[in-house]
mmCIF file with all atom_site columns, N, CA and C in Angstrom:
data_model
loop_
_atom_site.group_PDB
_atom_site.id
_atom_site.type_symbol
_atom_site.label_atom_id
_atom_site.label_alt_id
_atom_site.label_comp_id
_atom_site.label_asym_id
_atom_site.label_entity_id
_atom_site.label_seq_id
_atom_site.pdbx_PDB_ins_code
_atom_site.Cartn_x
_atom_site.Cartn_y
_atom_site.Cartn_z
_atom_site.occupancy
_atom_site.B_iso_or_equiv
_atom_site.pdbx_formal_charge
_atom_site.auth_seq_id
_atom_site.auth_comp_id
_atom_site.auth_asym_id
_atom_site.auth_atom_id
_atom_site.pdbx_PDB_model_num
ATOM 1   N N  . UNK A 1 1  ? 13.198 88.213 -12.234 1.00 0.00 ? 17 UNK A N  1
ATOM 2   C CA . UNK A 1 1  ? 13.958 88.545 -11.059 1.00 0.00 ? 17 UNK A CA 1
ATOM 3   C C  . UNK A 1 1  ? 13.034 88.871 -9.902  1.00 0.00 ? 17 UNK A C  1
ATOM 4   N N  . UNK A 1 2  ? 11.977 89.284 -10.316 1.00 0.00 ? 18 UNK A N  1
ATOM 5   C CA . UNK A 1 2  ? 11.366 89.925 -9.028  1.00 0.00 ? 18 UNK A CA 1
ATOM 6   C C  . UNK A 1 2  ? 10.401 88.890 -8.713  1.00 0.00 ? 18 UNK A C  1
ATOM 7   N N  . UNK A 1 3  ? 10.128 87.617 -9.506  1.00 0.00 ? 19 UNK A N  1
ATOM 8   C CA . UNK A 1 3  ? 9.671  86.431 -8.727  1.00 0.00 ? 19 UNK A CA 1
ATOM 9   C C  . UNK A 1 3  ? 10.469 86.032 -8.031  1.00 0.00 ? 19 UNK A C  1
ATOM 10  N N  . UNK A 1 4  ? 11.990 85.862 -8.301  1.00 0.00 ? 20 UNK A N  1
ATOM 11  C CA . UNK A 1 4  ? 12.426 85.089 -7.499  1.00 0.00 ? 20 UNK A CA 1
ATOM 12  C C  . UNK A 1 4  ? 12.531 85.649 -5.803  1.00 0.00 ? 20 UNK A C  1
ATOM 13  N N  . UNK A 1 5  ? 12.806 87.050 -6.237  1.00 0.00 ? 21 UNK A N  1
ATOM 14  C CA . UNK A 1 5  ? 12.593 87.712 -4.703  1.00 0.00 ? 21 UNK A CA 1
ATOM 15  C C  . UNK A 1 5  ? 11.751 87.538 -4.289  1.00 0.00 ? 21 UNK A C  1
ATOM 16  N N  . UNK A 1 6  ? 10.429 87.627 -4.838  1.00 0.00 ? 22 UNK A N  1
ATOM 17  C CA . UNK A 1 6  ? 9.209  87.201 -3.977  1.00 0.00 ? 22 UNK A CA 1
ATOM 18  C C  . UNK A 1 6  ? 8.847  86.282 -3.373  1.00 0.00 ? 22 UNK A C  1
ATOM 19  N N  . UNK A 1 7  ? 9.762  85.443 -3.938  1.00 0.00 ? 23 UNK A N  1
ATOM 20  C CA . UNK A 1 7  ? 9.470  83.632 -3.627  1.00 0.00 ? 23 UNK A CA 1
ATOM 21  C C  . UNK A 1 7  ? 10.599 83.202 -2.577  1.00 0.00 ? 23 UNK A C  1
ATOM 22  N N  . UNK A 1 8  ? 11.592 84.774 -2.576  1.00 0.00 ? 24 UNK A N  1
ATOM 23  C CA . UNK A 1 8  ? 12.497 84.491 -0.702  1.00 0.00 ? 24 UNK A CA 1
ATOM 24  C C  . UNK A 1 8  ? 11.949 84.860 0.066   1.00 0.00 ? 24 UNK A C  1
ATOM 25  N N  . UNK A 1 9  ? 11.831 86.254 -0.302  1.00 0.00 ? 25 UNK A N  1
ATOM 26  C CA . UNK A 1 9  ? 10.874 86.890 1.071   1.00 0.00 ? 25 UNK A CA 1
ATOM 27  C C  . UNK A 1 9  ? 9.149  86.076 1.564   1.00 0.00 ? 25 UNK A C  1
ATOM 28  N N  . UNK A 1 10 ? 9.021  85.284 0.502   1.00 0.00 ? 26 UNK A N  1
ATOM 29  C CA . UNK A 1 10 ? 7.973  84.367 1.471   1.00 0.00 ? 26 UNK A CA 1
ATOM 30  C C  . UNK A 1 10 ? 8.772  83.072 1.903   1.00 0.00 ? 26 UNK A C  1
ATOM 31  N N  . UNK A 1 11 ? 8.960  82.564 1.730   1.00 0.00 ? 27 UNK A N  1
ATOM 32  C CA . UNK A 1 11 ? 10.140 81.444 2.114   1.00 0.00 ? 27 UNK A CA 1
ATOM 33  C C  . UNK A 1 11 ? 10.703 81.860 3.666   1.00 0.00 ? 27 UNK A C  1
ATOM 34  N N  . UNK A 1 12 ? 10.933 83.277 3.782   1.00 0.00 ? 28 UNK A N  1
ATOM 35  C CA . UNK A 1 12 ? 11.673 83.525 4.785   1.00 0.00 ? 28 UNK A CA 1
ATOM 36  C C  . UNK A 1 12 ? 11.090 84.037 5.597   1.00 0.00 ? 28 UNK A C  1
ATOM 37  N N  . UNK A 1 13 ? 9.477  84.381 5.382   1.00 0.00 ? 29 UNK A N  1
ATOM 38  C CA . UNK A 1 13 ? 8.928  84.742 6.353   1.00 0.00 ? 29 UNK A CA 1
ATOM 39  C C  . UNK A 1 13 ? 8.134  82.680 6.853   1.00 0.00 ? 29 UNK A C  1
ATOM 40  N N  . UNK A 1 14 ? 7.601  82.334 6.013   1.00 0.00 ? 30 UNK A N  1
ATOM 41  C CA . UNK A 1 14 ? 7.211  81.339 6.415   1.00 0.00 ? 30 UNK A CA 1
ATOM 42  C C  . UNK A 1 14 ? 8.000  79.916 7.028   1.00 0.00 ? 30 UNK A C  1
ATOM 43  N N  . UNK A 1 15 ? 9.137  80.080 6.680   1.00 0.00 ? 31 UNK A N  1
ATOM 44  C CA . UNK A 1 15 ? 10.433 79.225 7.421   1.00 0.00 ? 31 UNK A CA 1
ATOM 45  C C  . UNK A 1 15 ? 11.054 79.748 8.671   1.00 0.00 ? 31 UNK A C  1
ATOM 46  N N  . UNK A 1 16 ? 10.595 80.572 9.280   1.00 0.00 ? 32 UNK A N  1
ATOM 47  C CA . UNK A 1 16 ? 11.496 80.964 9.907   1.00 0.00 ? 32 UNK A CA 1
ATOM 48  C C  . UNK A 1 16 ? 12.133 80.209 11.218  1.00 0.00 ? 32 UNK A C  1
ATOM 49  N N  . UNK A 1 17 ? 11.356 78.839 11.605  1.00 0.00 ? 33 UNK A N  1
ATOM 50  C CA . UNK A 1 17 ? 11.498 77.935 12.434  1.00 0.00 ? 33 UNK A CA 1
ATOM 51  C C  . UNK A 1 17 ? 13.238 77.506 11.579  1.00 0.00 ? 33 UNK A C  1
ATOM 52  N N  . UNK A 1 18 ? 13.326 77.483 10.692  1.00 0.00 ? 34 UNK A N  1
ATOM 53  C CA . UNK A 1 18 ? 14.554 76.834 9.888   1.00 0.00 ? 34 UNK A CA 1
ATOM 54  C C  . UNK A 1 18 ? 15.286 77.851 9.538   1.00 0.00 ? 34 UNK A C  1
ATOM 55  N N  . UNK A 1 19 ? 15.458 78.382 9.816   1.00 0.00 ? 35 UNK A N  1
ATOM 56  C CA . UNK A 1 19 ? 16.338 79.904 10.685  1.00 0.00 ? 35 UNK A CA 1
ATOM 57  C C  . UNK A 1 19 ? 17.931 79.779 11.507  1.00 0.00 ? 35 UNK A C  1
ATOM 58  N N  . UNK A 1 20 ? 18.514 78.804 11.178  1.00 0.00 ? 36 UNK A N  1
ATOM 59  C CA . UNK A 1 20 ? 19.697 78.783 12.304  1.00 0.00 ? 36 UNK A CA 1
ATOM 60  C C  . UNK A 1 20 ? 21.310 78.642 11.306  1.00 0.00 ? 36 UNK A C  1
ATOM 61  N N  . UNK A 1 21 ? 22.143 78.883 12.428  1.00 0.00 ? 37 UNK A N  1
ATOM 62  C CA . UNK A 1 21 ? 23.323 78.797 11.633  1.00 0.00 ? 37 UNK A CA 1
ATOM 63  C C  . UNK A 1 21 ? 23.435 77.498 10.554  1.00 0.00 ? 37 UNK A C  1
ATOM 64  N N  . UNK A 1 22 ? 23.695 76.540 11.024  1.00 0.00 ? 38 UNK A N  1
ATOM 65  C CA . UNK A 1 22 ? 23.782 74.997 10.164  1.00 0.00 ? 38 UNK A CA 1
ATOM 66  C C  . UNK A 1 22 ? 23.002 74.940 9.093   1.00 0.00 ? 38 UNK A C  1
ATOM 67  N N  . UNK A 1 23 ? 21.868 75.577 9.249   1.00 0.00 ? 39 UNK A N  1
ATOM 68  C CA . UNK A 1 23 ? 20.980 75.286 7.871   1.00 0.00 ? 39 UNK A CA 1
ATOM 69  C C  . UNK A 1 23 ? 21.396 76.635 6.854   1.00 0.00 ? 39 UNK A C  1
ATOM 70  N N  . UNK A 1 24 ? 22.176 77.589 7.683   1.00 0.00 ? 40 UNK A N  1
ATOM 71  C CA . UNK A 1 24 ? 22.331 78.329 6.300   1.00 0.00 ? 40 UNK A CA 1
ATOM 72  C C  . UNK A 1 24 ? 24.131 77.777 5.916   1.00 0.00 ? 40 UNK A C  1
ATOM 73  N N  . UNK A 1 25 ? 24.404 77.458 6.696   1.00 0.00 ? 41 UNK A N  1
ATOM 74  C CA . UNK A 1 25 ? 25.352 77.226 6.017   1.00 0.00 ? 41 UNK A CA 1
ATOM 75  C C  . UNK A 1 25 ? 25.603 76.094 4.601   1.00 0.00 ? 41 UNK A C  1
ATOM 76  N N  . UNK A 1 26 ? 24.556 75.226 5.137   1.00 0.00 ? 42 UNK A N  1
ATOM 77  C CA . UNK A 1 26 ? 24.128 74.633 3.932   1.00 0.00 ? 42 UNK A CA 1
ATOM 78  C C  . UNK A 1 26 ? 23.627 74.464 2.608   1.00 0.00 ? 42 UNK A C  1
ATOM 79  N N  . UNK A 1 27 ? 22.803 76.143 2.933   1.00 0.00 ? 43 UNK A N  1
ATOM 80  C CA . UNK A 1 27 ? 22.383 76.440 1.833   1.00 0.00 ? 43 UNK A CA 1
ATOM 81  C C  . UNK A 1 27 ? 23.258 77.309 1.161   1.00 0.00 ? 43 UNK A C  1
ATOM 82  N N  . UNK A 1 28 ? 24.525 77.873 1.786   1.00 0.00 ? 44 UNK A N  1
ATOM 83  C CA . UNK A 1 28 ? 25.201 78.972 0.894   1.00 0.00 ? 44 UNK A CA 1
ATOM 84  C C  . UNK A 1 28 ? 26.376 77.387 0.122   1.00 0.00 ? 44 UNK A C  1
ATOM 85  N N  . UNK A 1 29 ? 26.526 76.583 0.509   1.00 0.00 ? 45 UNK A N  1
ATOM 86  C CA . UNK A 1 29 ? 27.522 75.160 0.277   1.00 0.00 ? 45 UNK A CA 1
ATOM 87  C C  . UNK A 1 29 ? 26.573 75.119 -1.526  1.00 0.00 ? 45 UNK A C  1
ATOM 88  N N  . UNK A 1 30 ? 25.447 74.734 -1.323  1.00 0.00 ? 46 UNK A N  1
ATOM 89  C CA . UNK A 1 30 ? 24.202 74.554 -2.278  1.00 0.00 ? 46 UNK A CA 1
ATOM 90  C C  . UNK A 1 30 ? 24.162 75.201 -3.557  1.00 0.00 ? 46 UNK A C  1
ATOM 91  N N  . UNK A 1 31 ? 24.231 76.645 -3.044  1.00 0.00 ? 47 UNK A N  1
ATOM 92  C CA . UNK A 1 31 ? 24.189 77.669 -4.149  1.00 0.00 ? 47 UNK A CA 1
ATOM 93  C C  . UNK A 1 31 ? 25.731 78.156 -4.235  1.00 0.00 ? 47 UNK A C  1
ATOM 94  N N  . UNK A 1 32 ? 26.742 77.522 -3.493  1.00 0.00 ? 48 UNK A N  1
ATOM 95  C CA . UNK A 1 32 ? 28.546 77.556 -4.265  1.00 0.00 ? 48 UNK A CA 1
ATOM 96  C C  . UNK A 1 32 ? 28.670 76.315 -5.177  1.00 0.00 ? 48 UNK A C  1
ATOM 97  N N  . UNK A 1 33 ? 27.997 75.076 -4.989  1.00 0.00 ? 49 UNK A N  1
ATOM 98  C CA . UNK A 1 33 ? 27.905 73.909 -5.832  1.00 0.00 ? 49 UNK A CA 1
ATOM 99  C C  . UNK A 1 33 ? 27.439 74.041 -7.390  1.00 0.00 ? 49 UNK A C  1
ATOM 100 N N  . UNK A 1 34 ? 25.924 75.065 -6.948  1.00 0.00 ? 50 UNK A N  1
ATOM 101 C CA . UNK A 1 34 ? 24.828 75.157 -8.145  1.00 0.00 ? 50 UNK A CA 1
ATOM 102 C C  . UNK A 1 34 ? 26.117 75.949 -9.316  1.00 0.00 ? 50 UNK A C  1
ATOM 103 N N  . UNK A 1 35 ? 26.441 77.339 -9.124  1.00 0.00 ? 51 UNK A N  1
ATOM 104 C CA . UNK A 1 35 ? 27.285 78.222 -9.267  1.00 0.00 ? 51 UNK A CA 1
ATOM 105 C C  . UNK A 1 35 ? 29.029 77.479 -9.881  1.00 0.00 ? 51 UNK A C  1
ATOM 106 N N  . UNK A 1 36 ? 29.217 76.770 -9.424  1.00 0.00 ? 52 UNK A N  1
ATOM 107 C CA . UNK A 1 36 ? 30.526 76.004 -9.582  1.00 0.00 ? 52 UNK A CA 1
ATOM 108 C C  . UNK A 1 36 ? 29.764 74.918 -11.365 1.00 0.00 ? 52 UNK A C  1
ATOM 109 N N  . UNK A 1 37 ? 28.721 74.276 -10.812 1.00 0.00 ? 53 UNK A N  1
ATOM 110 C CA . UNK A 1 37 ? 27.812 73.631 -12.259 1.00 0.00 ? 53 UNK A CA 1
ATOM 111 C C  . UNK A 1 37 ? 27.869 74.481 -12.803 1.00 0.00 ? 53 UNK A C  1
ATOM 112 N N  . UNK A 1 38 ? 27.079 75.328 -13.121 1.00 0.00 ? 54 UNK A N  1
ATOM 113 C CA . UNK A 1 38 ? 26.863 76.544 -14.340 1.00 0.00 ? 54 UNK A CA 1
ATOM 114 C C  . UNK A 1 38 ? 28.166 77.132 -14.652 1.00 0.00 ? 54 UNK A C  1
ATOM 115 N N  . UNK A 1 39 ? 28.776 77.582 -13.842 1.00 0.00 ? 55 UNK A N  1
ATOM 116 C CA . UNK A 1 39 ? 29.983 78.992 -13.935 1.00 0.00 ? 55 UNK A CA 1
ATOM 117 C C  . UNK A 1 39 ? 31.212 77.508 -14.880 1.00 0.00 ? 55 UNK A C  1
ATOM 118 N N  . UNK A 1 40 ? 31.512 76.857 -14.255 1.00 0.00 ? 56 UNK A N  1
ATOM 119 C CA . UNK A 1 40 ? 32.772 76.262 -14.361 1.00 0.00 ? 56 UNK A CA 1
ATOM 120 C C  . UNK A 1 40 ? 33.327 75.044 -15.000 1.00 0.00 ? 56 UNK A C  1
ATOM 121 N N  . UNK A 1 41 ? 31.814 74.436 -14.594 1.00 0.00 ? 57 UNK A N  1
ATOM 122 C CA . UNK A 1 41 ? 32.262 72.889 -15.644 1.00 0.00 ? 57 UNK A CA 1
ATOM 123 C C  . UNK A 1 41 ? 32.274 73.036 -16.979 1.00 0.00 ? 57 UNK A C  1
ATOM 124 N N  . UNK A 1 42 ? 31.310 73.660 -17.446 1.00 0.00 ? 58 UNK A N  1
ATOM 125 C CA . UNK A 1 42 ? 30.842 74.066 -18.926 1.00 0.00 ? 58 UNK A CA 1
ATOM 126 C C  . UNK A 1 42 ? 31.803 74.205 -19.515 1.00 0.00 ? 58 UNK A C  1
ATOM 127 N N  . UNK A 1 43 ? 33.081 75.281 -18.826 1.00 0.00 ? 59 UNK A N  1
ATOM 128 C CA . UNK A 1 43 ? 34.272 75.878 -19.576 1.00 0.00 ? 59 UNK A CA 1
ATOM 129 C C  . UNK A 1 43 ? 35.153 75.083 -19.376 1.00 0.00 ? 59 UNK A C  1
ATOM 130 N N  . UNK A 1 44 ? 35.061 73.903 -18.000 1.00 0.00 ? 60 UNK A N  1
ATOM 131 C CA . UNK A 1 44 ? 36.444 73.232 -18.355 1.00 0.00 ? 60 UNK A CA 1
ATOM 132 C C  . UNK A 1 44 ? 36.004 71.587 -19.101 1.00 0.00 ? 60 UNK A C  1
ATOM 133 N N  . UNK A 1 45 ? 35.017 71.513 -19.196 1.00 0.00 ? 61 UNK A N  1
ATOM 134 C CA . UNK A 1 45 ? 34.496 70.236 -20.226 1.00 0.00 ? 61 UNK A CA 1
ATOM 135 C C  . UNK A 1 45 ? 34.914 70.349 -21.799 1.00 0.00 ? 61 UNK A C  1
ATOM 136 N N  . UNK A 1 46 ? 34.566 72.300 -21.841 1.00 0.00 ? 62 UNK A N  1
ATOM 137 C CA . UNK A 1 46 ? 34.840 72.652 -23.611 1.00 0.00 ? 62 UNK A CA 1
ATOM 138 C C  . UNK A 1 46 ? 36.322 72.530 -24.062 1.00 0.00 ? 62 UNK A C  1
ATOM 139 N N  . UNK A 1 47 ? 37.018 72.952 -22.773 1.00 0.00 ? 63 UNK A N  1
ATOM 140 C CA . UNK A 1 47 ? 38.405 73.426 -23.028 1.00 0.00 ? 63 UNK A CA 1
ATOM 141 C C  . UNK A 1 47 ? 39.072 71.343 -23.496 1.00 0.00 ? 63 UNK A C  1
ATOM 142 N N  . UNK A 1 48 ? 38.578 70.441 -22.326 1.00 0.00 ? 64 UNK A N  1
ATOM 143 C CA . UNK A 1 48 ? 39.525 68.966 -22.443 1.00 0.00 ? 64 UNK A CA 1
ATOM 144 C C  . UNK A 1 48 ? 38.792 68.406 -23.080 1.00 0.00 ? 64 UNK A C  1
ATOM 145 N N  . UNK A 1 49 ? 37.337 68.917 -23.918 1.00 0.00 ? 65 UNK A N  1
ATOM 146 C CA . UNK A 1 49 ? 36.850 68.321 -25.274 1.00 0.00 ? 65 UNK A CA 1
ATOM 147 C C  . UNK A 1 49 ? 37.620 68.380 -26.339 1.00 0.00 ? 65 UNK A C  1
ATOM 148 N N  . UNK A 1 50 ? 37.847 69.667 -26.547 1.00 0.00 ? 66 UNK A N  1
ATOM 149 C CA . UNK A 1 50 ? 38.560 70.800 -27.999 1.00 0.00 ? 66 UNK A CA 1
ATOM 150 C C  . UNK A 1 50 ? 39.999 70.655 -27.239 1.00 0.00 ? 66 UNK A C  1
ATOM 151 N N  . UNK A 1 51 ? 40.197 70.569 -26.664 1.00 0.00 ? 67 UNK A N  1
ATOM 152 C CA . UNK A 1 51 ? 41.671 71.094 -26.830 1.00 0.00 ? 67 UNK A CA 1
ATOM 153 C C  . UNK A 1 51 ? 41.987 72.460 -26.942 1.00 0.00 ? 67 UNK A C  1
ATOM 154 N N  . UNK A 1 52 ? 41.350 72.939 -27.078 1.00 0.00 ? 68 UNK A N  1
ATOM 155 C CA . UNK A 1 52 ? 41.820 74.816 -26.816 1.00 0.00 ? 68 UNK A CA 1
ATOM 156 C C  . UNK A 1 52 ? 40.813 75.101 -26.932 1.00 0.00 ? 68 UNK A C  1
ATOM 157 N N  . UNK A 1 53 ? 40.698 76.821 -26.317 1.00 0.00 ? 69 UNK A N  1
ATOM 158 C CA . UNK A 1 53 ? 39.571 77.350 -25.947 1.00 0.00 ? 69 UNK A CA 1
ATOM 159 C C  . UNK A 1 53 ? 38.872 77.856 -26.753 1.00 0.00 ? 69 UNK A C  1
ATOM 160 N N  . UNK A 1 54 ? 37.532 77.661 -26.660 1.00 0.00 ? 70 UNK A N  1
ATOM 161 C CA . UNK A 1 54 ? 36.720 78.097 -27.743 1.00 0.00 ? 70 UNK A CA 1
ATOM 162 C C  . UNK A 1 54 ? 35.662 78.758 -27.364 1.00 0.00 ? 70 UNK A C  1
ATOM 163 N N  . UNK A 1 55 ? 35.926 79.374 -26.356 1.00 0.00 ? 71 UNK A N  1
ATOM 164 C CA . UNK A 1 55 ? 35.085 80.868 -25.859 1.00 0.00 ? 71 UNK A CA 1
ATOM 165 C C  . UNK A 1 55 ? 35.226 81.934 -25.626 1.00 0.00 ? 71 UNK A C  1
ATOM 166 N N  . UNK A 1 56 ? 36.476 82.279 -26.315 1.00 0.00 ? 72 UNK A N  1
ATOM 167 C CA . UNK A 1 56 ? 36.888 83.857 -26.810 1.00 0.00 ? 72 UNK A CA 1
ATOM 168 C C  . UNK A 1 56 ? 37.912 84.193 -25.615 1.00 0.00 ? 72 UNK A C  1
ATOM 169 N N  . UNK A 1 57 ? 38.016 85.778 -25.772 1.00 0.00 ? 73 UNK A N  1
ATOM 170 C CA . UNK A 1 57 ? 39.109 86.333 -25.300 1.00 0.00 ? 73 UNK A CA 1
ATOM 171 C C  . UNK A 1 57 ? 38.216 86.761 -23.546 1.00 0.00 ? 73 UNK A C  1
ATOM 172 N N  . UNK A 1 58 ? 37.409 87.724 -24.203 1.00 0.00 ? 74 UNK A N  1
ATOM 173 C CA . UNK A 1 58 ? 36.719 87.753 -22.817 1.00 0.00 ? 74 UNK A CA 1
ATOM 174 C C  . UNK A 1 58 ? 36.345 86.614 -21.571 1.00 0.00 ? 74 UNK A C  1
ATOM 175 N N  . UNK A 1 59 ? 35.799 85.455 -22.608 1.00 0.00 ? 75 UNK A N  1
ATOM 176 C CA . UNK A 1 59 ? 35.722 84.636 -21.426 1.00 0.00 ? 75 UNK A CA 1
ATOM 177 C C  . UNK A 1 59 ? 36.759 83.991 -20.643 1.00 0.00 ? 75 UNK A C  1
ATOM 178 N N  . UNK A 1 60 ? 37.889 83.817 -21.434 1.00 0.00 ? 76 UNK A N  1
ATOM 179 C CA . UNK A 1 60 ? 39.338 82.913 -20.913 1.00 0.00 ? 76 UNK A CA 1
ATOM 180 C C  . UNK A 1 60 ? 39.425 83.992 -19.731 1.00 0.00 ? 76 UNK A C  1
ATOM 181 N N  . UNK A 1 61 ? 39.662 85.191 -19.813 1.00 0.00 ? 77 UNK A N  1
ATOM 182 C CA . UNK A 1 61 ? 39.480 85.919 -18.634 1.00 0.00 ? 77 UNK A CA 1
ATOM 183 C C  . UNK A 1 61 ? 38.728 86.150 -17.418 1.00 0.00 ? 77 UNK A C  1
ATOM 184 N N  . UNK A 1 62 ? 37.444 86.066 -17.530 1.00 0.00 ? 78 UNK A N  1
ATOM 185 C CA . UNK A 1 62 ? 36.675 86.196 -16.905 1.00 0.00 ? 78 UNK A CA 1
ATOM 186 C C  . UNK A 1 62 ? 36.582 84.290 -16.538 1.00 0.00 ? 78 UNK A C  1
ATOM 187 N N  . UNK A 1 63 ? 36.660 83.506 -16.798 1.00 0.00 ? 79 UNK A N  1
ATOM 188 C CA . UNK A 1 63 ? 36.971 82.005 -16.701 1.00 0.00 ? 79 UNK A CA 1
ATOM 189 C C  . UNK A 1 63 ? 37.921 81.804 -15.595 1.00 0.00 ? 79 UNK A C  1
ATOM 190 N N  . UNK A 1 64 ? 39.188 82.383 -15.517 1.00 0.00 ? 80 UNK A N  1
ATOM 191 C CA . UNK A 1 64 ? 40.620 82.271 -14.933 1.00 0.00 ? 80 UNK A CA 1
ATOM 192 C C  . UNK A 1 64 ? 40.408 83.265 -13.340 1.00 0.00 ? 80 UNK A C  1
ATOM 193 N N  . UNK A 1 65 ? 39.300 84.816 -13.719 1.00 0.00 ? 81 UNK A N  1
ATOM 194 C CA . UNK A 1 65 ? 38.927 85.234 -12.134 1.00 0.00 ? 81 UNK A CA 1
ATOM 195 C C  . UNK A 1 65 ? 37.962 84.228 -11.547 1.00 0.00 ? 81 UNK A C  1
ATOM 196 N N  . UNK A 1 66 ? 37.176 83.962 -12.496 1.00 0.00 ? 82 UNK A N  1
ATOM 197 C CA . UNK A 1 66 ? 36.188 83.134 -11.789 1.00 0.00 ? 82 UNK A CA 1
ATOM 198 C C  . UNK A 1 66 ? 36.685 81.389 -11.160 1.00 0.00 ? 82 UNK A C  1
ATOM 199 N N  . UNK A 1 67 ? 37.685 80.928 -10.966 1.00 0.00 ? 83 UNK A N  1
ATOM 200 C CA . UNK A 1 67 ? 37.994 79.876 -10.948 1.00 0.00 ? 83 UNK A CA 1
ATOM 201 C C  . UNK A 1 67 ? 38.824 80.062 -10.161 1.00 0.00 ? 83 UNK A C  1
ATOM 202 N N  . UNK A 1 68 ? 39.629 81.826 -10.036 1.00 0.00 ? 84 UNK A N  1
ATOM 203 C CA . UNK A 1 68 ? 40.371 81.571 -8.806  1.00 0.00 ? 84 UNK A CA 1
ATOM 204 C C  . UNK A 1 68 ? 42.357 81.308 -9.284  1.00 0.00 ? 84 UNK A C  1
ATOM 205 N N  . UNK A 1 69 ? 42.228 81.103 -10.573 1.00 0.00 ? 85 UNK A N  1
ATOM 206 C CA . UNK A 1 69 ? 43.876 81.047 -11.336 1.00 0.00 ? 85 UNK A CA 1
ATOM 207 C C  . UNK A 1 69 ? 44.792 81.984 -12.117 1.00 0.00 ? 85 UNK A C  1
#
C-alpha cells in the first residue's frame, strides 16, 4: 500500500502539466472500468456459468450493494 502511494505522490508531483479537468475525468472513468472488471464480472460470469450462486451468503449481499440492485 504504501508503494502505491508513493508512486502517486510522485506521479503527481512530476505530472503536474497533466493536471486539468478532462484528464481526470478520465482517469476516475479508468479506475470505475478497472473496479467494475474485478468487483463485478467475476460474480456475474459465476452466477450464468452455475446457474446459482456460488459465493455464499455474504457475498450475494455485498454483490447486490455493489452493483447497485
Amino acid at each position: 500500500m504504501s508503494k502505491i502511494l508513493s508512486y502517486c505522490l510522485f506521479c503527481r508531483q512530476r505530472f503536474q502539466h497533466m493536471r486539468c479537468l478532462s484528464n481526470s475525468l478520465l482517469i476516475t472513468l479508468a479506475v470505475s472500468d478497472l473496479l467494475v472488471s474485478i468487483v463485478c464480472m467475476p460474480m456475474a460470469i459465476g452466477f450464468y456459468t452455475y446457474k446459482l450462486w456460488i459465493f455464499g451468503e455474504v457475498m450475494c449481499k455485498l454483490a447486490n450493494y455493489l452493483q447497485g440492485r
